[in-house]
Coordinates of C-alpha atoms in Angstrom, one line a residue:
X71 CA 24.6 13.8 15.9
X72 CA 20.9 13.6 14.4
X73 CA 21.1 9.9 14.2
X74 CA 22.3 9.6 17.9
X75 CA 19.2 12.0 19.1
X76 CA 16.8 9.7 17.2
X77 CA 18.3 6.5 18.7
X78 CA 18.0 8.2 22.3
X79 CA 14.5 9.3 21.7
X80 CA 13.4 5.8 21.0
X81 CA 14.7 4.7 24.4
X82 CA 13.2 8.0 26.2
X83 CA 9.7 7.1 24.4
X84 CA 9.7 3.7 25.8
X85 CA 10.1 4.9 29.3
X86 CA 7.7 7.9 28.9
X87 CA 5.1 5.2 27.6
X88 CA 5.8 3.1 30.8
X89 CA 5.2 5.9 32.9
X90 CA 1.7 6.4 31.4
X91 CA 0.0 3.9 33.6
X92 CA -3.6 4.6 32.3
X93 CA -2.5 5.0 28.8
X94 CA -3.9 8.4 28.4
X95 CA -1.0 9.8 26.8
X96 CA 0.0 12.1 29.7
X97 CA 2.5 11.6 32.8
X98 CA 2.5 13.2 36.0
X99 CA 5.0 16.1 36.4
X100 CA 6.7 14.7 39.4
X101 CA 7.5 11.5 37.4
X102 CA 9.1 13.6 34.5
X103 CA 11.1 15.4 36.9
X104 CA 12.5 12.0 38.3
X105 CA 13.0 10.6 34.8
X106 CA 14.9 14.1 33.5
X107 CA 17.2 14.0 36.4
X108 CA 18.0 10.5 35.7
X109 CA 18.8 11.1 32.1
X110 CA 20.8 14.0 32.9
X111 CA 22.8 11.8 35.2
X112 CA 23.4 8.8 32.8
X113 CA 24.1 11.0 29.9
X114 CA 26.6 13.4 32.0
X115 CA 24.5 16.5 31.2
X116 CA 24.7 19.2 33.9
X117 CA 21.4 19.0 35.7
X118 CA 19.5 22.5 36.0
X119 CA 16.6 22.1 38.6
X120 CA 15.7 25.9 38.2
X121 CA 15.1 25.5 34.4
X122 CA 13.0 22.2 35.1
X123 CA 10.9 24.1 37.6
X124 CA 10.5 27.1 35.4
X125 CA 9.4 24.9 32.7
X126 CA 6.8 23.0 34.6
X127 CA 5.9 26.2 36.6
X128 CA 2.2 26.9 36.1
X129 CA -1.2 26.8 37.5
X130 CA -2.1 23.4 35.8
X131 CA -1.2 20.6 38.2
X132 CA -2.3 17.9 36.0
X133 CA -0.2 15.5 34.0
X134 CA 1.9 16.5 30.9
X135 CA 1.6 14.9 27.4
X136 CA 4.4 13.7 25.4
X137 CA 4.1 17.1 23.1
X138 CA 4.4 19.2 26.3
X139 CA 7.5 17.2 27.4
X140 CA 9.3 17.3 24.3
X141 CA 10.5 21.1 24.3
X142 CA 12.1 20.8 27.7
X143 CA 13.6 17.4 26.7
X144 CA 15.3 18.9 23.3
X145 CA 16.5 22.3 24.9
X146 CA 17.7 21.4 28.2
X147 CA 19.0 17.7 27.8
X148 CA 19.5 16.4 24.1
X149 CA 20.9 19.6 22.9
X150 CA 23.6 19.4 25.6
X151 CA 24.4 15.6 24.9
X152 CA 27.8 14.7 23.8
X153 CA 29.3 11.3 22.9
X154 CA 31.3 10.9 26.3
X155 CA 28.6 8.7 28.3
X156 CA 27.9 5.1 28.2
X157 CA 24.9 4.6 25.8
X158 CA 24.4 1.0 27.1
X159 CA 24.1 2.4 30.6
X160 CA 21.7 5.0 29.4
X161 CA 19.6 2.1 27.6
X162 CA 19.6 0.0 30.6
X163 CA 18.0 2.9 32.6
X164 CA 15.1 3.1 30.0
X165 CA 14.9 -0.4 29.9
X166 CA 14.5 -0.9 33.9
X167 CA 11.6 1.9 33.7
X168 CA 9.8 -0.1 31.1
X169 CA 10.1 -3.9 30.8
X170 CA 8.6 -5.1 34.2
X171 CA 5.2 -3.2 33.1
X172 CA 5.3 -4.7 29.7
X173 CA 6.3 -8.4 29.7
X174 CA 6.5 -11.5 31.8
X175 CA 10.0 -13.2 31.7
X176 CA 8.9 -16.4 33.4
X177 CA 7.6 -18.4 30.3
X178 CA 10.5 -17.4 28.1
X179 CA 13.8 -19.3 27.1
X180 CA 15.9 -16.0 27.4
X181 CA 17.2 -14.2 30.5
X182 CA 16.6 -10.5 31.3
X183 CA 19.8 -9.7 29.8
X184 CA 19.0 -11.3 26.5
X185 CA 15.5 -9.6 26.3
X186 CA 17.5 -6.1 27.1
X187 CA 19.7 -7.0 23.9
X188 CA 16.7 -7.8 21.8
X189 CA 14.9 -4.5 23.0
X190 CA 18.1 -2.6 21.9
X191 CA 18.0 -4.4 18.6
X192 CA 14.4 -3.6 18.3
X193 CA 15.2 0.1 18.7
X194 CA 18.0 0.0 16.3
X195 CA 15.8 -1.7 13.4
X196 CA 12.4 0.0 14.2
X197 CA 10.9 2.5 12.1
X198 CA 11.4 6.6 12.7
X199 CA 7.8 6.9 13.7
X200 CA 5.7 6.6 16.9
X201 CA 4.4 4.2 18.4
X202 CA 7.5 2.4 17.6
X203 CA 7.2 -0.8 15.4
X204 CA 9.5 -3.2 13.5
X205 CA 8.1 -4.2 10.1
X206 CA 8.3 -7.7 8.7
X207 CA 11.4 -7.0 6.4
X208 CA 13.4 -6.0 9.4
X209 CA 12.1 -8.8 11.3
X210 CA 13.2 -11.0 8.7
X211 CA 16.7 -9.3 8.7
X212 CA 17.2 -9.9 12.5
X213 CA 16.1 -13.6 12.5
X214 CA 18.3 -14.5 9.5
X215 CA 21.4 -12.7 11.4
X216 CA 20.2 -14.7 14.7
X217 CA 20.1 -18.1 13.0
X218 CA 23.5 -17.3 11.2
X219 CA 24.9 -16.4 14.5
X220 CA 23.5 -19.8 16.1
X221 CA 24.8 -21.8 13.1
X222 CA 21.4 -22.9 12.1
X223 CA 19.6 -23.2 9.1
X224 CA 17.2 -20.5 7.9
X225 CA 13.5 -21.9 7.2
X226 CA 11.9 -19.5 4.6
X227 CA 8.8 -21.4 4.4
X228 CA 8.2 -21.3 8.2
X229 CA 8.8 -17.5 8.1
X230 CA 6.8 -17.0 4.9
X231 CA 3.6 -18.6 7.0
X232 CA 4.3 -16.6 10.0
X233 CA 4.6 -13.4 7.7
X234 CA 1.2 -14.4 6.2
X235 CA -0.5 -14.8 9.6
X236 CA 1.3 -11.5 10.6
X237 CA -0.2 -9.6 7.6
X238 CA -3.6 -10.6 8.5
X239 CA -3.4 -8.7 12.0
X240 CA -1.0 -5.7 11.6
X241 CA 2.1 -6.3 9.4
X242 CA 4.6 -5.2 12.2
X243 CA 5.4 -5.9 16.0
X244 CA 6.0 -3.8 18.8
X245 CA 9.0 -4.3 21.2
X246 CA 7.6 -6.8 23.5
X247 CA 5.9 -8.9 20.8
X248 CA 9.6 -9.3 19.1
X249 CA 11.1 -10.2 22.7
X250 CA 8.2 -12.9 23.1
X251 CA 8.7 -14.0 19.5
X252 CA 12.4 -14.9 20.1
X253 CA 12.0 -15.8 23.8
X254 CA 9.4 -18.4 22.6
X255 CA 11.9 -20.3 20.3
X256 CA 9.5 -20.2 17.5
X257 CA 12.4 -19.8 14.9
X258 CA 15.1 -21.6 17.1
X259 CA 13.4 -25.0 17.6
X260 CA 16.3 -27.4 18.4
X261 CA 18.4 -24.9 20.0
X262 CA 19.3 -24.8 23.7
X263 CA 19.1 -21.8 25.8
X264 CA 23.1 -21.1 25.6
X265 CA 23.1 -21.3 21.8
X266 CA 20.1 -18.8 21.7
X267 CA 21.9 -16.8 24.2
X268 CA 25.0 -16.7 22.3
X269 CA 23.4 -15.9 19.2
X270 CA 21.5 -13.0 20.5
X271 CA 24.8 -11.6 22.0
X272 CA 26.6 -11.9 18.7
X273 CA 23.8 -10.1 17.0
X274 CA 23.7 -7.3 19.8
X275 CA 27.4 -6.8 19.5
X276 CA 27.4 -6.6 15.6
X277 CA 24.4 -4.1 15.3
X278 CA 24.2 -2.1 18.7
X279 CA 28.2 -2.3 19.6
X280 CA 29.4 -2.0 16.1
X281 CA 31.6 -4.9 16.3
X282 CA 32.6 -5.6 12.7
X283 CA 34.7 -8.7 13.7
X284 CA 36.1 -10.6 16.8
X285 CA 38.1 -13.6 17.4
X286 CA 41.7 -14.9 19.1
X287 CA 44.8 -13.6 17.3
X288 CA 48.5 -13.5 18.6
X289 CA 49.9 -10.1 19.3
X290 CA 53.5 -9.0 19.4
X291 CA 54.3 -7.1 22.4
X292 CA 56.1 -3.6 22.1
X293 CA 58.5 -4.0 25.0
X294 CA 59.2 -7.7 25.4
X295 CA 58.6 -8.6 21.8
X296 CA 56.9 -11.9 22.9
X297 CA 53.8 -13.1 21.2
X298 CA 50.6 -13.3 23.2
X299 CA 47.0 -14.8 22.4
X300 CA 44.4 -12.0 22.7
X301 CA 40.6 -11.7 22.0
X302 CA 40.4 -8.8 19.3
X303 CA 37.2 -6.9 18.9
X304 CA 37.0 -4.7 15.9
X305 CA 34.8 -1.6 16.1
X306 CA 34.1 1.5 13.4
X307 CA 37.0 3.5 14.9
X308 CA 39.0 1.3 17.2
X309 CA 40.2 -2.4 17.6
X310 CA 40.6 -3.5 21.1
X311 CA 42.2 -6.5 22.6
X312 CA 41.1 -8.6 25.8
X313 CA 42.6 -11.6 27.8
X314 CA 39.7 -13.5 27.0
X315 CA 36.3 -13.3 25.2
X316 CA 34.4 -12.5 28.3
X317 CA 35.4 -8.8 27.7
X318 CA 36.4 -8.4 31.5
X319 CA 40.0 -7.6 31.3
X320 CA 40.9 -5.2 28.6
X321 CA 44.5 -5.0 27.9
X322 CA 44.8 -2.2 25.3
X323 CA 43.2 -0.5 22.2
X324 CA 44.4 0.2 18.7
X325 CA 42.8 3.9 17.7
X326 CA 42.2 3.8 14.1
X327 CA 41.8 7.1 12.0
X328 CA 42.1 8.0 8.3
X329 CA 45.8 8.0 8.6
X330 CA 46.0 4.2 9.4
X331 CA 46.8 1.6 7.0
X332 CA 47.0 -2.2 7.2
X333 CA 49.5 -4.4 5.4
X334 CA 50.3 -8.1 5.0
X335 CA 53.6 -9.4 6.5
X336 CA 55.9 -12.3 5.4
X337 CA 56.2 -15.2 7.7
X338 CA 58.9 -14.8 10.2
X339 CA 60.2 -15.7 14.0
X340 CA 58.0 -19.1 13.4
X341 CA 54.9 -17.2 12.9
X342 CA 52.6 -17.4 10.0
X343 CA 49.6 -15.2 8.5
X344 CA 51.3 -12.1 9.7
X345 CA 49.9 -8.6 9.2
X346 CA 50.7 -5.0 10.7
X347 CA 48.4 -2.2 11.7
X348 CA 50.3 1.1 11.2
X349 CA 49.2 4.1 13.2
X350 CA 50.6 7.6 13.5
X351 CA 52.2 6.9 17.1
X352 CA 53.0 2.8 16.8
X353 CA 52.6 -0.2 14.8
X354 CA 51.0 -3.6 15.8
X355 CA 52.1 -6.9 14.4
X356 CA 49.4 -9.5 14.6
X357 CA 49.4 -13.1 13.5
X358 CA 46.0 -14.8 12.4
X359 CA 45.3 -18.4 12.8
X360 CA 45.1 -19.3 9.0
X361 CA 45.2 -17.4 5.7
X362 CA 41.3 -17.0 5.3
X363 CA 41.0 -15.2 8.8
X364 CA 44.1 -13.3 8.3
X365 CA 42.6 -12.0 4.7
X366 CA 39.2 -11.4 6.5
X367 CA 40.7 -9.4 9.3
X368 CA 42.7 -7.2 6.7
X369 CA 39.5 -6.6 4.6
X370 CA 37.4 -5.7 7.8
X371 CA 40.2 -3.2 9.0
X372 CA 40.6 -1.5 5.3
X373 CA 36.9 -1.2 5.4
X374 CA 37.0 0.7 8.6
X375 CA 39.8 2.9 7.7
X376 CA 38.1 3.5 4.2
X377 CA 34.6 4.6 6.1
X378 CA 36.6 6.8 8.5
X379 CA 38.2 8.5 5.4
X380 CA 34.8 9.1 3.5
X381 CA 33.1 10.1 6.8
X382 CA 30.6 7.6 6.4
X383 CA 28.7 6.0 9.5
X384 CA 29.0 2.2 10.4
X385 CA 28.2 -0.5 7.9
X386 CA 25.0 -1.8 9.7
X387 CA 23.9 1.6 10.0
X388 CA 24.5 2.6 6.4
X389 CA 22.8 -0.8 5.5
X390 CA 19.5 0.1 7.6
X391 CA 19.5 3.4 5.9
X392 CA 19.9 1.8 2.5
X393 CA 17.1 -0.7 3.3
X394 CA 14.8 2.2 4.4
X395 CA 15.5 4.2 1.2
X396 CA 14.8 1.0 -0.7
X397 CA 11.4 0.5 1.1
X398 CA 10.5 4.3 0.8
X399 CA 11.2 3.9 -3.0
X400 CA 9.2 0.8 -3.2
X401 CA 6.4 2.2 -1.3
X402 CA 6.3 5.4 -3.7
X403 CA 6.4 3.0 -6.6
X404 CA 3.6 1.0 -5.0
X405 CA 1.5 4.3 -4.3
X406 CA 2.2 5.4 -7.9
X407 CA 0.9 1.9 -9.2
X408 CA -2.0 2.0 -6.7
X409 CA -2.9 5.4 -8.0
X410 CA -2.7 4.1 -11.6
X411 CA -4.9 1.4 -10.6
X412 CA -7.4 3.6 -9.1
X413 CA -7.6 5.6 -12.1
X414 CA -8.0 2.7 -14.2
X415 CA -10.7 1.6 -11.8
X416 CA -12.5 5.0 -12.3
X417 CA -12.2 4.8 -15.9
X418 CA -13.7 1.3 -15.7
X419 CA -16.5 2.1 -13.4
X420 CA -17.4 5.0 -15.7
X421 CA -17.6 2.7 -18.7
X422 CA -19.6 0.4 -16.7
X423 CA -22.0 3.2 -15.6
X424 CA -22.4 4.2 -19.3
X425 CA -23.1 0.5 -20.2
X426 CA -25.5 0.4 -17.5
X427 CA -27.3 3.7 -18.7
X428 CA -27.2 2.2 -22.4
X429 CA -28.8 -1.0 -21.1
X430 CA -31.6 1.1 -19.2
X431 CA -32.3 3.1 -22.1
X432 CA -32.5 -0.2 -24.2
X433 CA -34.8 -1.8 -21.7
X434 CA -37.1 1.4 -21.2
X435 CA -37.4 1.4 -25.1
X436 CA -38.0 -2.3 -24.9
X437 CA -40.5 -1.9 -22.0
X438 CA -42.3 0.9 -24.1
X439 CA -42.6 -1.1 -27.2
X440 CA -43.8 -4.2 -25.1
X441 CA -46.6 -1.8 -23.5
X442 CA -47.7 -0.8 -26.8
X443 CA -47.9 -4.4 -28.2
X444 CA -49.5 -5.4 -25.1
X445 CA -52.2 -2.6 -25.5
X446 CA -52.8 -4.0 -29.0
X447 CA -53.0 -7.5 -28.1
X448 CA -55.8 -6.4 -25.4
X449 CA -57.7 -4.6 -28.2
X450 CA -57.7 -7.7 -30.5
X451 CA -57.9 -10.8 -28.0
X452 CA -60.2 -11.6 -25.3
X453 CA -58.9 -15.0 -24.2
X454 CA -56.9 -14.7 -21.0
X455 CA -54.6 -17.9 -21.7
X456 CA -53.8 -16.8 -25.4
X457 CA -53.0 -13.3 -24.1
X458 CA -50.7 -14.7 -21.7
X459 CA -49.1 -16.9 -24.4
X460 CA -48.8 -13.9 -26.7
X461 CA -47.0 -11.8 -23.8
X462 CA -44.5 -14.5 -23.5
X463 CA -43.8 -14.6 -27.3
X464 CA -43.3 -10.7 -27.3
X465 CA -40.9 -10.7 -24.5
X466 CA -38.9 -13.6 -26.1
X467 CA -39.3 -11.2 -29.4
X468 CA -38.0 -8.1 -27.4
X469 CA -34.9 -10.2 -25.9
X470 CA -34.2 -11.2 -29.5
X471 CA -34.4 -7.6 -30.9
X472 CA -32.0 -6.6 -27.8
X473 CA -29.6 -9.2 -29.1
X474 CA -29.9 -8.1 -32.5
X475 CA -28.9 -4.4 -31.7
X476 CA -25.7 -5.6 -29.9
X477 CA -25.0 -7.8 -32.7
X478 CA -25.7 -4.7 -35.0
X479 CA -23.2 -2.7 -33.0
X480 CA -20.6 -5.1 -33.3
X481 CA -21.2 -5.1 -37.3
X482 CA -21.0 -1.5 -37.8
X483 CA -17.4 -1.6 -38.7
X484 CA -18.3 -4.1 -41.6
X485 CA -21.1 -1.8 -42.8
X486 CA -18.8 1.1 -42.8
X487 CA -16.3 -0.7 -44.9
X488 CA -19.1 -1.6 -47.4
X489 CA -20.2 1.9 -47.5
X490 CA -16.7 2.9 -48.4
X491 CA -16.6 0.1 -51.1
X492 CA -19.9 1.7 -52.5
X493 CA -18.7 4.9 -52.5
X494 CA -15.7 3.9 -54.3
X495 CA -17.8 2.3 -57.0
X496 CA -20.0 5.4 -57.2
X497 CA -16.7 7.5 -57.8
X498 CA -15.9 5.3 -60.7
X499 CA -19.4 5.9 -62.1
X500 CA -19.2 9.3 -61.7
X501 CA -15.8 9.5 -63.6
X502 CA -17.8 7.6 -66.4
X503 CA -20.5 10.7 -66.2
X504 CA -17.8 13.2 -66.3
X505 CA -16.3 11.6 -69.5
X506 CA -19.6 11.8 -71.0
X507 CA -19.8 15.5 -70.0
X508 CA -16.4 16.0 -71.4
X509 CA -17.4 14.2 -74.9
X510 CA -20.7 16.5 -74.8
X511 CA -18.5 19.6 -74.4
X512 CA -16.4 18.5 -77.4
X513 CA -19.8 17.9 -79.6
X514 CA -20.9 21.3 -78.6
X515 CA -17.5 22.8 -79.6
X516 CA -17.9 21.0 -83.1
X517 CA -21.1 22.6 -83.7
X518 CA -20.1 26.0 -82.6
X519 CA -17.1 25.7 -85.2
X520 CA -19.9 24.8 -88.0
X521 CA -22.1 27.6 -86.8
X522 CA -19.0 30.1 -87.2
X523 CA -18.2 28.8 -90.7
X524 CA -21.9 29.3 -91.8
X525 CA -21.9 32.8 -90.3
X526 CA -18.8 33.6 -92.3
X527 CA -20.3 32.4 -95.4
X528 CA -23.4 34.4 -94.7
X529 CA -21.3 37.4 -94.2
X530 CA -19.3 36.9 -97.6
X531 CA -22.8 36.8 -99.3
X532 CA -23.9 40.0 -97.6
X533 CA -20.7 41.7 -98.7
X534 CA -21.3 40.4 -102.3
X535 CA -24.9 41.8 -102.4
X536 CA -23.6 45.0 -100.8
X537 CA -21.0 45.4 -103.7
X538 CA -23.9 44.7 -106.2
X539 CA -26.0 47.5 -104.5
X540 CA -23.3 49.9 -104.7
X541 CA -22.7 49.0 -108.4
X542 CA -26.1 49.6 -109.0
X543 CA -26.0 53.1 -107.5
X544 CA -23.2 54.0 -109.8
X545 CA -25.2 52.7 -112.6
X546 CA -28.0 55.1 -111.8
X547 CA -25.8 58.0 -111.8
X548 CA -24.8 57.3 -115.5
X549 CA -26.5 58.8 -118.4
X550 CA -29.8 57.7 -119.7
X551 CA -28.0 55.8 -122.6
X552 CA -25.9 54.0 -120.2
X553 CA -29.2 53.4 -118.0
X554 CA -30.8 51.8 -121.2
X555 CA -27.6 49.9 -121.7
X556 CA -27.3 49.0 -118.3
X557 CA -30.9 48.2 -117.9
X558 CA -30.4 44.9 -119.4
X559 CA -27.4 44.5 -117.1
X560 CA -29.6 45.4 -114.1
X561 CA -32.2 43.0 -115.3
X562 CA -29.4 40.4 -115.4
X563 CA -28.2 41.5 -112.0
X564 CA -31.5 41.5 -110.7
X565 CA -31.9 37.8 -111.6
X566 CA -28.5 37.1 -110.1
X567 CA -29.8 39.1 -106.9
X568 CA -32.7 36.8 -107.0
X569 CA -30.6 33.8 -107.3
X570 CA -28.2 35.2 -104.5
X571 CA -31.3 35.8 -102.3
X572 CA -32.3 32.3 -102.9
X573 CA -29.0 31.1 -102.2
X574 CA -29.2 33.5 -98.9
X575 CA -32.4 31.7 -98.0
X576 CA -30.9 28.3 -98.5
X577 CA -28.0 29.3 -96.2
X578 CA -30.5 30.6 -93.7
X579 CA -32.2 27.2 -93.7
X580 CA -28.9 25.6 -93.2
X581 CA -28.1 28.1 -90.4
X582 CA -31.7 27.2 -88.7
X583 CA -30.6 23.7 -89.0
X584 CA -27.2 24.2 -87.5
X585 CA -29.1 26.0 -84.6
X586 CA -31.5 22.9 -84.1
X587 CA -28.2 20.8 -84.0
X588 CA -26.9 23.0 -81.5
X589 CA -29.8 23.1 -79.5
X590 CA -29.7 19.0 -79.5
X591 CA -26.1 19.2 -78.2
X592 CA -27.1 21.8 -75.6
X593 CA -29.7 19.5 -74.5
X594 CA -27.4 16.6 -74.3
X595 CA -25.1 18.9 -72.5
X596 CA -27.8 19.9 -70.0
X597 CA -28.8 15.9 -69.4
X598 CA -24.9 15.2 -68.8
X599 CA -25.1 18.0 -66.3
X600 CA -28.2 16.7 -64.7
X601 CA -26.8 13.3 -64.5
X602 CA -23.5 14.6 -62.9
X603 CA -25.6 16.5 -60.4
X604 CA -27.8 13.6 -59.7
X605 CA -24.5 11.6 -59.0
X606 CA -23.3 14.4 -56.8
X607 CA -26.4 14.3 -54.8
X608 CA -25.7 10.5 -54.2
X609 CA -22.4 11.1 -53.3
X610 CA -23.5 13.8 -50.5
X611 CA -26.2 11.5 -49.4
X612 CA -23.2 9.0 -48.6
X613 CA -21.5 11.4 -46.1
X614 CA -20.1 13.8 -48.5
X615 CA -16.9 11.9 -49.1
X616 CA -16.4 13.2 -52.8
X617 CA -17.1 16.7 -53.9
X618 CA -17.8 17.6 -57.8
X619 CA -16.5 20.3 -59.8
X620 CA -19.4 21.8 -61.8
X621 CA -19.0 23.7 -65.2
X622 CA -20.0 27.3 -65.3
X623 CA -23.5 28.2 -67.1
X624 CA -23.4 27.6 -70.5
X625 CA -26.1 29.5 -72.3
X626 CA -26.7 29.8 -76.0
X627 CA -24.1 32.4 -77.8
X628 CA -24.3 34.1 -81.3
X629 CA -21.7 32.9 -83.4
X630 CA -19.9 35.5 -86.0
X631 CA -17.1 35.7 -88.1
X632 CA -15.7 37.7 -85.3
X633 CA -15.9 35.0 -82.9
X634 CA -18.5 33.8 -80.7
X635 CA -20.2 36.4 -78.5
X636 CA -18.5 39.2 -80.4
X637 CA -21.8 40.7 -81.2
X638 CA -25.1 41.0 -79.0
X639 CA -28.6 40.4 -80.1
X640 CA -29.3 43.9 -79.9
X641 CA -26.5 45.0 -82.1
X642 CA -27.5 42.3 -84.7
X643 CA -31.1 43.6 -84.8
X644 CA -29.6 47.0 -85.3
X645 CA -27.7 45.8 -88.2
X646 CA -30.4 43.8 -89.7
X647 CA -32.8 46.9 -89.6
X648 CA -30.3 49.2 -91.2
X649 CA -29.4 46.7 -94.1
X650 CA -33.3 46.2 -94.8
X651 CA -33.8 50.2 -95.1
X652 CA -30.9 50.5 -97.5
X653 CA -32.4 47.7 -99.4
X654 CA -35.7 49.4 -99.5
X655 CA -34.4 52.7 -100.4
X656 CA -32.4 51.2 -103.6
X657 CA -35.7 49.2 -104.7
X658 CA -37.4 52.7 -104.3
X659 CA -35.0 54.5 -106.2
X660 CA -34.9 52.1 -109.1

């Protein structure tokens, strides 16, 4: 019912627009009352003059716009419409109101009836927006159908030229322009008036009257059982048959529904190409002229029954809806593509502005440099001709500098790769420096072991001296005789002690020598550490791609027989002082 309302509104819109003489978008109330009365009459809707008067009853005597008329039209007319009226008569009423004010038929090759049919086809193929127009795709669809009905050859090149001309203007046509296009015979050259009229009628019957197929066939009677030639017209839900193709004398109708079926029959009674249409109340035997037309009729009838079973609209209406959906999908894709192109254009413009700003900055810097150079030239040159020549040379130099800057930007990648190669080479050199540092650490460890061994020997000598000192103390406590006897031993031991002291001094000198060697090794270690630090500074200068791992602080440590750093310097001084006091005490007691 919604599709029927849309089609009715298109015809009513033409009538309303025709009543709008001054093209102001408004029509007088008296004219709308007459229009409403005629619409109610032709659509078999009960006319309610009270409601009509109440709707237009107000103090404003001026005209009414289309928006003001629509509420009454929807509520009191279209909502009450049923499918029991003749839609062709309805279209004819609207056509009568509008065609004389919009088109002159005197110079056209078609009759008024043919123009009415083209007008109905326009309403069927036009877009569901107002003012009504038909787009180029639907124009091509209609003209192709027309050429096919006339038996002509479709000229795509000619239509492409016309489409190109149409796109320069508005890319669509109104109803009167389409009638004039067909009536002027632009796409039907070589065809006479009768052929053009027959073609329009055939397309009109196919699209508007939903005639899916028509033609002469033989039908078997139900009472006499005789065979009679009839003109059959197949619609979406019925199959009518007439005496002849002028459709004046209708002999009957086969009502189609979802329970009907069509089957092929074998030849009999001297008739060939037979098929039967079975309905709920009766069956109809029909004979086609040949096997091809028989199969075409069977397929067409099966298609109608299948559409009725599925509850789908007529094939032409469904095809129109599919074309519109396809166009809407293409328009959506085109809109999405245009949006993407717009975003790309914006991004391109932003990059262009950035490039222009960079060019301006470079030009400003070049101008500043040129100004400074010009001032210097003014101070050093006095001849006007030489200064002009120098200015030209300076401008050439500035242009060359700008070109070099552009070339420098293009070579940044190569410089970066060269910097990476330099860092790799620096990394290998750093590994060599770390290897030198590890070797210096090994030398330091060797010297520490040597110092430990010397300290152990020194400790052993000191223990031996302490043992001699204890023996001397025990010798003192003996008797005088033993003292005298031991005096010689003491002297011998004194001599041995002096020899041990000399040996101790020798060991002390060796220890000092070892300490000097240790200092040399430590200096080498510091040099290696400084070298490592210098390499680290170089790496940090080249973007810090390599981080060094530095060793801890390595100060000089004391080596004893208990291990490195087991005795602090203070404890060692205290032990030396205590040993010296004991030594002095023993010497004084002797």
